[in-house]
Coordinates of C-alpha atoms in Angstrom, one line a residue:
Chain A
M49 CA 39.8 5.3 3.6
R50 CA 37.1 3.9 1.3
R51 CA 35.0 6.7 -0.2
G52 CA 31.9 6.0 -2.2
P53 CA 30.8 2.6 -3.5
S54 CA 33.3 -0.2 -3.1
W55 CA 33.1 -3.5 -5.0
F56 CA 31.9 -5.4 -1.9
N57 CA 29.2 -2.9 -1.0
V58 CA 27.8 -2.7 -4.6
T59 CA 27.7 -6.5 -4.8
S60 CA 26.0 -7.0 -1.5
I61 CA 23.3 -4.3 -2.3
T62 CA 22.7 -5.7 -5.8
L63 CA 22.4 -9.3 -4.6
G64 CA 20.3 -8.3 -1.7
F65 CA 17.8 -6.3 -3.8
A66 CA 17.7 -9.1 -6.4
F67 CA 16.7 -11.5 -3.6
L68 CA 14.0 -9.1 -2.4
Y69 CA 12.6 -8.3 -5.8
I70 CA 13.0 -11.3 -8.1
P71 CA 10.2 -13.4 -6.5
I72 CA 7.8 -10.5 -6.8
I73 CA 8.7 -9.8 -10.4
I74 CA 8.3 -13.5 -11.3
L75 CA 4.9 -13.5 -9.6
V76 CA 3.8 -10.5 -11.6
I77 CA 5.1 -11.9 -14.9
Y78 CA 3.3 -15.2 -14.5
S79 CA 0.0 -13.5 -13.8
F80 CA 0.0 -12.7 -17.6
N81 CA 0.7 -16.4 -18.5
E82 CA -1.6 -18.0 -21.0
S83 CA -1.2 -21.4 -19.4
K84 CA -3.0 -22.6 -16.3
L85 CA 0.4 -23.6 -14.9
V86 CA 2.3 -20.9 -13.0
T87 CA 5.7 -22.3 -13.9
V88 CA 5.5 -22.9 -17.6
W89 CA 5.3 -19.8 -19.9
A90 CA 2.8 -20.3 -22.7
G91 CA 2.4 -16.8 -24.1
F92 CA 1.0 -13.4 -23.0
S93 CA -2.6 -13.2 -21.9
T94 CA -4.8 -11.1 -19.6
K95 CA -7.5 -13.7 -19.3
W96 CA -6.7 -14.3 -15.6
Y97 CA -7.5 -10.7 -14.9
V98 CA -10.8 -11.1 -16.7
S99 CA -11.6 -14.3 -14.7
M100 CA -10.6 -12.5 -11.5
L101 CA -13.0 -9.7 -12.2
S102 CA -15.9 -12.1 -12.8
N103 CA -15.2 -13.9 -9.6
Q104 CA -17.9 -12.4 -7.4
S105 CA -16.9 -14.0 -4.1
L106 CA -13.4 -12.7 -4.6
L107 CA -14.6 -9.2 -5.3
D108 CA -16.9 -9.3 -2.2
A109 CA -13.9 -10.4 -0.1
A110 CA -11.8 -7.6 -1.5
W111 CA -14.5 -5.0 -0.7
V112 CA -14.9 -6.3 2.9
T113 CA -11.1 -6.2 3.3
V114 CA -10.8 -2.6 2.0
R115 CA -13.6 -1.4 4.3
I116 CA -12.0 -3.1 7.3
A117 CA -8.6 -1.7 6.4
L118 CA -9.9 1.9 6.0
L119 CA -11.7 1.8 9.4
T120 CA -8.8 0.1 11.1
A121 CA -6.2 2.5 9.8
T122 CA -8.3 5.6 10.8
L123 CA -9.1 4.3 14.3
A124 CA -5.6 3.0 14.9
T125 CA -4.0 6.3 13.8
I126 CA -6.1 8.2 16.3
L127 CA -5.4 5.8 19.1
G128 CA -1.8 5.3 18.2
T129 CA -1.1 9.1 17.9
L130 CA -2.6 9.6 21.4
A131 CA -0.5 6.8 22.7
A132 CA 2.6 8.4 21.1
L133 CA 1.8 11.8 22.7
T134 CA 1.4 10.0 26.0
L135 CA 4.8 8.3 25.8
V136 CA 6.8 11.3 24.5
R137 CA 5.2 14.1 26.5
Y138 CA 3.8 12.9 29.7
G139 CA 7.0 11.8 31.5
R140 CA 6.3 9.6 34.5
F141 CA 2.7 8.8 35.5
H142 CA 1.1 5.9 37.3
G143 CA 1.1 2.8 35.2
R144 CA 3.5 4.1 32.6
T145 CA 5.5 0.9 32.6
L146 CA 2.4 -1.2 32.0
F147 CA 1.3 1.3 29.3
S148 CA 4.6 1.2 27.3
G149 CA 4.7 -2.6 27.7
M150 CA 1.3 -2.9 26.2
V151 CA 2.4 -0.6 23.3
Y152 CA 5.6 -2.4 22.5
A153 CA 4.5 -6.0 23.1
P154 CA 2.1 -6.3 20.1
L155 CA 5.0 -5.4 17.8
V156 CA 6.5 -8.9 18.3
M157 CA 3.5 -10.8 19.7
P158 CA 2.9 -13.9 17.5
D159 CA -0.4 -13.5 15.5
V160 CA -1.8 -16.8 16.7
I161 CA -1.7 -15.6 20.3
T162 CA -3.3 -12.2 19.6
G163 CA -5.9 -13.8 17.4
L164 CA -6.8 -16.6 19.8
S165 CA -7.0 -14.3 22.9
L166 CA -9.2 -11.7 21.1
L167 CA -11.5 -14.4 19.9
L168 CA -11.9 -15.8 23.4
L169 CA -12.6 -12.3 24.7
F170 CA -15.4 -11.8 22.1
V171 CA -16.9 -15.2 22.9
A172 CA -16.7 -14.5 26.7
I173 CA -18.6 -11.3 26.4
G174 CA -21.0 -12.7 23.8
F175 CA -20.1 -10.2 21.1
D176 CA -21.3 -11.5 17.7
R177 CA -18.3 -12.2 15.4
G178 CA -18.0 -10.6 12.0
F179 CA -17.0 -7.4 10.4
W180 CA -16.7 -5.3 13.6
T181 CA -14.7 -7.9 15.6
V182 CA -12.1 -8.0 12.8
V183 CA -11.9 -4.2 12.9
I184 CA -11.5 -4.1 16.7
A185 CA -8.8 -6.8 16.5
H186 CA -6.9 -5.1 13.7
V187 CA -7.0 -1.7 15.5
T188 CA -5.5 -3.4 18.6
F189 CA -2.6 -4.9 16.8
T190 CA -1.9 -2.1 14.3
M191 CA -2.1 0.9 16.7
C192 CA 1.3 0.1 18.3
F193 CA 2.9 0.4 14.9
V194 CA 1.4 3.8 14.4
T195 CA 2.6 4.7 17.9
V196 CA 6.2 3.8 17.1
V197 CA 6.2 5.7 13.8
V198 CA 4.5 8.9 15.3
Q199 CA 6.8 8.7 18.3
S200 CA 9.9 8.8 16.2
R201 CA 8.5 12.0 14.6
L202 CA 7.5 13.5 17.9
V203 CA 10.9 13.2 19.6
T204 CA 12.5 15.5 17.0
F205 CA 9.7 18.0 17.5
D206 CA 10.6 21.5 18.6
M207 CA 8.5 22.1 21.7
S208 CA 9.0 25.8 21.7
L209 CA 6.6 26.1 18.7
E210 CA 3.8 24.7 20.8
E211 CA 4.7 26.9 23.7
A212 CA 4.6 29.9 21.5
A213 CA 1.1 29.1 20.3
L214 CA -0.1 28.5 23.9
D215 CA 1.5 31.8 25.1
L216 CA -0.3 33.6 22.3
G217 CA -3.6 32.3 23.8
A218 CA -4.4 29.3 21.7
T219 CA -6.3 26.6 23.5
P220 CA -4.4 23.2 23.9
A221 CA -6.8 21.6 21.4
K222 CA -6.3 24.4 18.9
T223 CA -2.6 24.3 19.4
F224 CA -2.6 20.6 18.7
F225 CA -4.5 20.9 15.4
A226 CA -2.9 24.1 14.2
V227 CA 0.8 23.5 15.2
T228 CA 1.5 20.0 16.4
L229 CA -0.5 17.9 13.9
P230 CA 0.8 19.6 10.8
L231 CA 4.4 19.1 11.9
I232 CA 4.0 15.5 12.8
L233 CA 1.8 14.8 9.8
P234 CA 4.3 12.8 7.8
G235 CA 4.6 10.4 10.7
V236 CA 0.8 10.3 11.1
V237 CA 0.3 9.6 7.4
A238 CA 3.0 6.9 7.4
G239 CA 1.4 5.4 10.5
W240 CA -2.0 5.4 8.8
M241 CA -0.6 3.7 5.7
L242 CA 1.3 1.1 7.7
A243 CA -1.9 0.3 9.7
F244 CA -3.8 0.1 6.4
T245 CA -1.5 -2.4 4.8
L246 CA -1.1 -4.5 7.9
S247 CA -4.8 -4.8 8.1
L248 CA -5.1 -5.5 4.3
D249 CA -2.5 -8.2 4.8
D250 CA -3.6 -10.0 7.9
L251 CA -4.6 -13.6 7.6
V252 CA -4.2 -15.1 11.1
I253 CA -5.9 -12.6 13.3
A254 CA -8.8 -12.1 10.9
S255 CA -9.3 -15.9 10.6
F256 CA -9.7 -16.2 14.4
T257 CA -11.9 -13.2 14.9
T258 CA -14.1 -13.2 11.9
G259 CA -17.6 -14.5 11.7
P260 CA -20.2 -15.3 9.0
G261 CA -20.3 -12.9 6.1
A262 CA -16.9 -11.3 6.7
T263 CA -14.4 -13.3 4.7
T264 CA -11.4 -11.2 4.0
L265 CA -9.2 -11.3 0.9
P266 CA -6.2 -12.9 2.6
M267 CA -8.5 -15.6 3.9
K268 CA -9.8 -16.1 0.3
I269 CA -6.3 -16.2 -1.2
Y270 CA -5.1 -18.6 1.5
S271 CA -7.9 -21.1 1.0
Q272 CA -7.3 -20.9 -2.8
V273 CA -3.6 -21.4 -2.4
R274 CA -4.2 -24.5 -0.3
L275 CA -6.2 -26.0 -3.2
G276 CA -3.4 -25.2 -5.7
V277 CA -1.5 -22.4 -7.3
T278 CA -3.3 -20.7 -10.2
P279 CA -2.5 -17.6 -12.3
E280 CA -5.7 -16.1 -11.1
I281 CA -4.2 -15.7 -7.6
N282 CA -1.1 -14.2 -9.3
A283 CA -3.4 -11.7 -10.9
V284 CA -5.1 -10.8 -7.6
C285 CA -1.7 -10.4 -6.0
T286 CA -0.4 -8.2 -8.9
V287 CA -3.3 -5.9 -8.5
L288 CA -2.7 -5.6 -4.7
I289 CA 1.0 -5.0 -5.2
A290 CA 0.3 -2.3 -7.9
I291 CA -2.2 -0.5 -5.6
V292 CA 0.1 -0.6 -2.5
T293 CA 3.2 0.4 -4.4
T294 CA 1.5 3.3 -6.1
G295 CA 0.1 4.5 -2.8
V296 CA 3.5 4.3 -1.0
L297 CA 5.4 6.0 -3.8
I298 CA 2.9 8.8 -4.1
A299 CA 2.8 9.3 -0.3
S300 CA 6.6 9.4 -0.1
I301 CA 6.9 11.8 -3.0
V302 CA 4.3 14.1 -1.5
T303 CA 5.8 14.1 2.0
K304 CA 9.2 14.7 0.6
R305 CA 8.1 17.7 -1.4
R306 CA 6.2 19.1 1.5
E307 CA 9.3 18.7 3.7
V308 CA 11.5 20.5 1.2
E309 CA 9.0 23.3 1.0
R310 CA 8.8 23.6 4.7
Q311 CA 12.5 23.7 5.1
R312 CA 12.8 26.4 2.4
A313 CA 10.1 28.4 4.2
E314 CA 12.0 28.0 7.5
R315 CA 15.2 29.2 5.9
L316 CA 13.4 32.2 4.4
A317 CA 11.9 33.0 7.8
I318 CA 15.3 32.9 9.4
Q319 CA 16.8 35.1 6.8
G320 CA 13.9 37.5 7.3
Chain B
M229 CA 9.3 17.4 31.5
A230 CA 12.7 19.1 31.7
V231 CA 11.4 22.2 30.0
T232 CA 9.0 23.2 32.8
D233 CA 11.6 22.9 35.5
T234 CA 13.9 25.5 34.0
Q235 CA 11.2 28.1 33.2
P236 CA 10.0 30.7 35.6
T237 CA 6.3 30.5 36.6
P238 CA 4.3 32.3 33.9
P239 CA 1.9 35.0 35.0
P240 CA -1.7 33.8 35.5
G241 CA -3.9 33.7 32.5
I242 CA -1.1 32.6 30.2
A243 CA -0.7 28.9 29.5
A244 CA 2.3 27.3 31.2
P245 CA 5.0 25.9 28.8
A246 CA 4.1 22.5 27.6
A247 CA 0.7 23.1 28.9
L248 CA -0.7 21.0 26.1
A249 CA 0.6 18.1 28.0
K250 CA -0.4 19.5 31.4
R251 CA -4.0 20.6 31.1
G252 CA -6.1 18.4 33.4
R253 CA -9.0 17.0 31.4
L254 CA -7.4 16.9 28.0
R255 CA -4.3 15.3 29.4
W256 CA -6.4 12.7 31.1
L257 CA -8.3 11.9 27.9
V258 CA -5.2 11.5 25.8
V259 CA -3.8 9.0 28.2
A260 CA -7.0 7.2 29.0
I261 CA -8.4 6.4 25.6
P262 CA -5.4 4.3 24.3
Y263 CA -4.8 3.0 27.8
V264 CA -8.3 1.6 28.3
W265 CA -8.4 0.2 24.8
M266 CA -5.2 -1.8 25.3
L267 CA -6.1 -2.9 28.8
L268 CA -9.5 -4.3 27.6
L269 CA -8.3 -5.7 24.3
F270 CA -4.7 -6.7 24.8
L271 CA -4.2 -7.5 28.5
V272 CA -7.6 -8.8 29.6
P273 CA -7.8 -11.3 26.7
F274 CA -4.6 -13.0 28.1
F275 CA -6.3 -13.6 31.4
I276 CA -9.2 -15.2 29.5
V277 CA -6.8 -17.4 27.6
V278 CA -5.2 -18.5 30.9
K279 CA -8.7 -19.2 32.4
I280 CA -9.8 -21.2 29.5
S281 CA -6.6 -23.2 29.5
F282 CA -7.8 -24.6 32.9
S283 CA -11.2 -25.5 31.5
T284 CA -12.6 -28.7 30.1
T285 CA -13.7 -29.2 26.5
A286 CA -17.5 -29.5 26.2
I287 CA -19.9 -29.9 23.4
A288 CA -21.6 -26.6 23.9
L289 CA -21.4 -23.0 22.9
P290 CA -18.8 -21.8 23.9
P291 CA -17.1 -25.2 23.7
Y292 CA -15.7 -25.3 27.2
T293 CA -16.7 -25.5 30.8
P294 CA -16.9 -23.9 33.3
V295 CA -18.4 -20.7 31.9
F296 CA -18.3 -17.9 34.5
D297 CA -21.8 -17.0 35.5
L298 CA -21.6 -13.6 37.1
S299 CA -25.2 -13.8 38.2
G300 CA -24.2 -16.5 40.8
G301 CA -22.1 -13.8 42.6
L302 CA -18.8 -14.7 44.3
S303 CA -19.9 -18.1 45.4
G304 CA -20.9 -18.9 41.8
I305 CA -17.5 -17.9 40.6
W306 CA -15.9 -20.0 43.3
D307 CA -17.9 -23.0 42.2
S308 CA -16.6 -22.5 38.7
V309 CA -13.0 -22.1 39.9
K310 CA -13.3 -25.4 41.7
E311 CA -13.9 -27.1 38.3
F312 CA -10.6 -25.9 37.0
T313 CA -8.2 -28.6 36.0
F314 CA -4.6 -29.0 34.9
D315 CA -5.6 -31.8 32.5
N316 CA -4.8 -29.7 29.4
Y317 CA -1.2 -29.1 30.6
V318 CA -0.7 -32.7 31.5
F319 CA -2.0 -33.6 28.1
L320 CA 0.6 -31.3 26.5
T321 CA 3.4 -33.1 28.2
E322 CA 2.0 -36.6 27.4
D323 CA 1.7 -36.1 23.6
S324 CA 5.1 -35.7 22.0
L325 CA 3.6 -33.6 19.2
Y326 CA 3.5 -30.6 21.5
W327 CA 6.9 -30.5 22.9
R328 CA 8.3 -31.4 19.5
S329 CA 6.5 -28.5 18.1
Y330 CA 7.9 -26.1 20.6
L331 CA 11.5 -27.4 20.1
T332 CA 11.1 -27.3 16.3
S333 CA 9.8 -23.7 16.5
L334 CA 12.7 -22.6 18.7
R335 CA 15.2 -24.3 16.5
I336 CA 13.8 -22.9 13.3
A337 CA 13.5 -19.4 14.8
F338 CA 17.1 -19.5 16.1
V339 CA 18.6 -20.8 12.8
S340 CA 16.6 -18.3 10.7
T341 CA 17.6 -15.4 13.0
V342 CA 21.3 -16.3 12.4
L343 CA 20.8 -16.7 8.7
I344 CA 18.9 -13.4 8.4
L345 CA 21.7 -11.6 10.3
I346 CA 24.3 -13.1 7.9
V347 CA 22.2 -12.0 4.8
A348 CA 21.1 -8.6 6.2
Y349 CA 24.4 -7.4 7.5
P350 CA 26.2 -6.9 4.2
I351 CA 23.1 -5.3 2.7
A352 CA 22.7 -2.8 5.6
Y353 CA 26.5 -2.2 5.6
G354 CA 26.5 -1.4 1.8
M355 CA 23.5 0.9 2.2
A356 CA 25.0 2.8 5.1
R357 CA 28.2 3.3 3.1
A358 CA 26.4 4.2 -0.1
R359 CA 26.5 7.8 -1.3
K360 CA 24.4 10.1 0.9
E361 CA 22.0 11.1 -1.9
W362 CA 21.2 7.4 -2.7
R363 CA 20.5 6.3 0.8
P364 CA 16.8 7.4 1.0
S365 CA 16.0 5.6 -2.2
L366 CA 17.8 2.5 -1.1
L367 CA 15.9 2.6 2.2
M368 CA 12.7 3.0 0.2
L369 CA 13.6 -0.1 -1.8
V370 CA 14.0 -2.1 1.3
I371 CA 10.7 -1.0 2.8
L372 CA 8.7 -1.4 -0.3
P373 CA 8.4 -5.2 -0.3
F374 CA 7.6 -5.0 3.4
W375 CA 4.5 -3.0 2.4
T376 CA 3.3 -5.6 -0.1
S377 CA 1.4 -8.5 1.4
F378 CA 3.2 -11.0 3.5
L379 CA 0.9 -13.8 2.2
I380 CA 1.7 -12.7 -1.4
R381 CA 5.5 -12.8 -0.8
V382 CA 5.2 -16.3 0.7
Y383 CA 3.0 -17.4 -2.1
A384 CA 5.5 -16.2 -4.7
W385 CA 8.0 -18.7 -3.4
I386 CA 5.8 -21.7 -4.0
G387 CA 6.1 -21.3 -7.8
I388 CA 9.9 -20.9 -7.5
L389 CA 10.6 -23.8 -5.1
K390 CA 8.2 -26.4 -6.4
Q391 CA 9.6 -29.7 -7.9
E392 CA 8.9 -28.4 -11.4
G393 CA 9.4 -24.8 -10.3
L394 CA 11.5 -22.0 -11.7
L395 CA 14.6 -22.6 -9.5
N396 CA 14.8 -26.2 -10.5
Q397 CA 14.2 -25.3 -14.2
F398 CA 17.0 -22.8 -13.9
L399 CA 19.5 -25.0 -12.2
L400 CA 18.8 -27.9 -14.6
W401 CA 19.3 -25.5 -17.5
L402 CA 22.6 -24.3 -16.1
G403 CA 23.6 -28.0 -15.7
V404 CA 24.4 -27.6 -12.0
I405 CA 22.1 -30.4 -11.1
D406 CA 20.8 -33.3 -13.2
K407 CA 17.6 -34.1 -11.3
P408 CA 15.3 -31.6 -9.6
L409 CA 16.1 -30.7 -6.0
V410 CA 13.4 -31.4 -3.4
I411 CA 13.1 -28.0 -1.6
M412 CA 9.4 -27.4 -1.3
S413 CA 7.7 -29.0 1.7
T414 CA 11.0 -29.3 3.6
D415 CA 12.6 -27.2 6.3
W416 CA 14.8 -25.5 3.7
A417 CA 11.7 -24.0 2.1
V418 CA 10.6 -22.7 5.5
Y419 CA 14.0 -21.2 6.1
I420 CA 14.0 -19.5 2.7
G421 CA 10.5 -18.2 3.3
I422 CA 11.4 -16.8 6.7
V423 CA 14.6 -15.2 5.6
Y424 CA 12.8 -13.6 2.7
S425 CA 9.9 -12.3 4.7
Y426 CA 11.7 -11.1 7.7
L427 CA 14.8 -9.6 6.0
P428 CA 13.6 -5.9 6.2
F429 CA 13.1 -6.2 9.9
M430 CA 16.8 -6.9 10.3
I431 CA 18.1 -4.6 7.7
L432 CA 16.4 -1.5 9.1
P433 CA 17.7 -1.5 12.6
L434 CA 21.2 -2.6 11.4
Y435 CA 21.2 0.3 8.9
A436 CA 20.1 2.7 11.5
A437 CA 23.0 1.7 13.8
L438 CA 25.6 1.6 11.0
E439 CA 24.6 4.9 9.5
K440 CA 25.1 6.7 12.8
M441 CA 28.6 5.3 13.1
D442 CA 31.5 7.8 13.0
E443 CA 33.7 6.7 10.0
T444 CA 36.7 8.6 11.3
L445 CA 37.1 5.8 13.9
L446 CA 37.9 3.4 11.0
E447 CA 40.3 6.0 9.5
A448 CA 42.1 6.2 12.9
A449 CA 42.3 2.4 13.1
A450 CA 43.7 2.2 9.5
D451 CA 46.3 5.0 10.3
L452 CA 47.4 3.0 13.3
G453 CA 48.0 0.0 11.1
C454 CA 44.9 -2.0 11.9
P455 CA 43.9 -4.3 8.9
P456 CA 40.3 -3.6 7.7
I457 CA 38.9 -7.0 8.8
Q458 CA 40.2 -6.6 12.3
A459 CA 38.9 -3.1 12.3
F460 CA 35.5 -4.4 11.4
W461 CA 35.4 -6.8 14.3
K462 CA 36.9 -4.4 16.8
I463 CA 35.0 -1.2 15.8
T464 CA 32.2 -1.5 13.3
F465 CA 30.5 -4.7 14.7
P466 CA 30.5 -3.6 18.4
L467 CA 29.1 -0.2 17.4
S468 CA 26.3 -1.9 15.4
L469 CA 25.4 -4.2 18.3
P470 CA 22.2 -2.3 19.3
G471 CA 21.0 -2.7 15.8
V472 CA 21.9 -6.4 15.8
V473 CA 20.1 -7.0 19.1
A474 CA 16.9 -5.1 18.0
G475 CA 16.9 -6.9 14.7
C476 CA 17.3 -10.3 16.3
F477 CA 14.4 -9.7 18.6
L478 CA 12.2 -8.3 15.9
V479 CA 12.8 -11.5 13.9
F480 CA 13.1 -14.2 16.6
I481 CA 10.0 -13.6 18.6
P482 CA 7.4 -13.5 15.8
V483 CA 9.1 -16.4 14.0
V484 CA 8.6 -18.7 16.9
G485 CA 4.9 -18.3 16.5
E486 CA 4.9 -18.2 12.7
F487 CA 1.9 -19.9 11.0
V488 CA 1.7 -18.9 7.4
I489 CA 5.2 -19.8 6.3
P490 CA 5.4 -23.3 7.7
D491 CA 1.9 -24.0 6.6
L492 CA 2.4 -23.0 3.0
L493 CA 6.0 -23.9 2.4
G494 CA 6.8 -26.5 5.0
G495 CA 6.0 -30.2 4.8
S496 CA 4.0 -32.4 7.2
N497 CA 7.3 -32.8 9.2
T498 CA 7.7 -29.1 9.8
I499 CA 5.4 -28.9 12.8
M500 CA 5.8 -25.4 14.3
I501 CA 3.9 -24.4 17.3
G502 CA 1.8 -21.7 15.5
R503 CA 0.6 -24.4 13.2
T504 CA -0.2 -26.8 16.0
L505 CA -2.2 -24.2 17.8
W506 CA -4.1 -23.3 14.6
N507 CA -4.9 -27.0 14.0
E508 CA -5.9 -27.5 17.6
F509 CA -8.3 -24.6 17.3
F510 CA -9.7 -24.8 13.8
N511 CA -9.5 -28.6 13.0
N512 CA -9.9 -30.3 16.4
R513 CA -12.0 -27.4 17.9
D514 CA -10.3 -28.0 21.2
W515 CA -10.3 -24.5 22.6
P516 CA -8.9 -25.4 26.1
V517 CA -5.9 -27.2 24.7
A518 CA -5.3 -24.5 22.1
S519 CA -5.3 -22.0 25.0
A520 CA -2.9 -24.1 27.0
V521 CA -0.6 -24.2 23.9
A522 CA -0.8 -20.4 23.7
V523 CA -0.1 -20.0 27.5
I524 CA 3.1 -22.1 27.3
L525 CA 4.2 -20.3 24.1
L526 CA 3.7 -17.0 25.9
L527 CA 5.7 -18.2 28.9
I528 CA 8.6 -19.2 26.6
L529 CA 8.5 -15.8 24.8
V530 CA 7.9 -13.6 27.9
I531 CA 11.5 -13.1 28.7
P532 CA 12.6 -12.1 25.2
I533 CA 9.5 -9.9 24.9
V534 CA 10.1 -8.0 28.2
Y535 CA 13.8 -7.6 27.2
F536 CA 12.7 -6.2 23.8
Q537 CA 10.4 -3.7 25.5
N538 CA 13.1 -2.5 27.8
Q539 CA 15.4 -2.0 24.8
Q540 CA 12.7 -0.1 22.9
Q541 CA 12.1 2.1 25.9
K542 CA 15.7 2.8 26.4
E543 CA 16.1 3.8 22.7
A544 CA 13.1 6.0 23.0
E545 CA 14.5 7.8 26.1
K546 CA 17.9 8.2 24.4
A547 CA 16.3 9.8 21.3
R548 CA 14.5 12.4 23.5

């Protein structure tokens, strides 16, 4: 039997990762291009980063986007975690099928439909469109991603820990914050980050639901790309990639370290 | 809750097992908050879309009639309902743009799903058979591009696929071609963009299914004289089928309604339905027709979506 890496497996992984990463690497390299063309290399320069930093409307859009993403991620994590608890813990209850349907459908629902339907809702109830409508729309489509991530963590959860806390007289709320939450925290953090990046990334739903004064960064990038490709956009994209990558790497290292520590503590506890 | 059934009743004053999930008011709140949110902001909007798809365009704010006026009471609503019309749907069947958009979307989604499956399978397979200590890092490497913006990843391909882009420069330099290929603004560019953007959605479920597989089955097959290729089709592939199905749905359904990729990479011929809906809404400002387009799109997708939900639910139950 084949053990370890075979020729075929190594090739497919290498080609696959090359395909996934080369476009991003090229994008980053050309953000340092001296020339205005993104396809002809004319020497190293950081001038596009300077011009990006002096582009006030771009910076405003970035700030709006980050605020929306922070609010979205926090609200979506709270709602998504509650939904995950409901799905994993509550067995059968009236309307469960509808509930799980509403949780899973947004995972695959095309953005244009979600965006249009939410916009029509806001118009129908006469809600002024702008910053808050984008936040509400983003919470709606990101919370199901949080639910799925937290759910996968909850199903491996040892219920007897919770029972022990309750038997020892902790209130359900206290049990949740002292026992359940710390144990499912990696899932909750991953869910928060997923919601944050999905919100940061969204063009279609934000375009439908936004109003005056709330232009997000993807909308700004999109309208610039339609006018033509410039290294300045590459610079913006590079900064975004750098931020997200750093965040994801730090989070994964921290959670991994915590996990290892927790396992060691558990082993010590068992050995007594 | 299987746990509660097997336990004896606890003495009064001590919380029942799994009481966290059983306490009245708290339990009620945990369910109600996300439930109400999704009802109001996910389900109700669809009914509004359906309602507006039966309305008529008007030069007003909002740009359609009738507008429900609740102050008129039931008879007022009934008067509005009488104004409903099927004109928008009739219009969709009359203009070939719309049904062509639906067909193009379904074709592109189908072809891309098959392409993604072909590209993703060897990668997922290689990852699942890699050394155990490498697997988390490989997984991380697949997920990482998924975290970086979708828009950015599509944008990255413009510089590569353009007439004077890097791919053509490279191929010309190699001498494989002697005049630049036209890829940008064709269906090919759209396929490349979709395969690239949706690849992780296929790799992850495939990897999950392949990693769980019991490798001794393959050893047994080899011992019994089964050639590796036959063993793959008889054992590995059938066992990975849940991953294949999940991946195909995760890719196919959103791609049918995809807007960004056909808009940025496709040409004027690549009219996918998401783009048509967008134009109808933002350029023609015809909200009722845009709603009718959305309703039909939803009707096309409702069967795969319901099937996908059932699969997800089954997987969740199994994991418990």
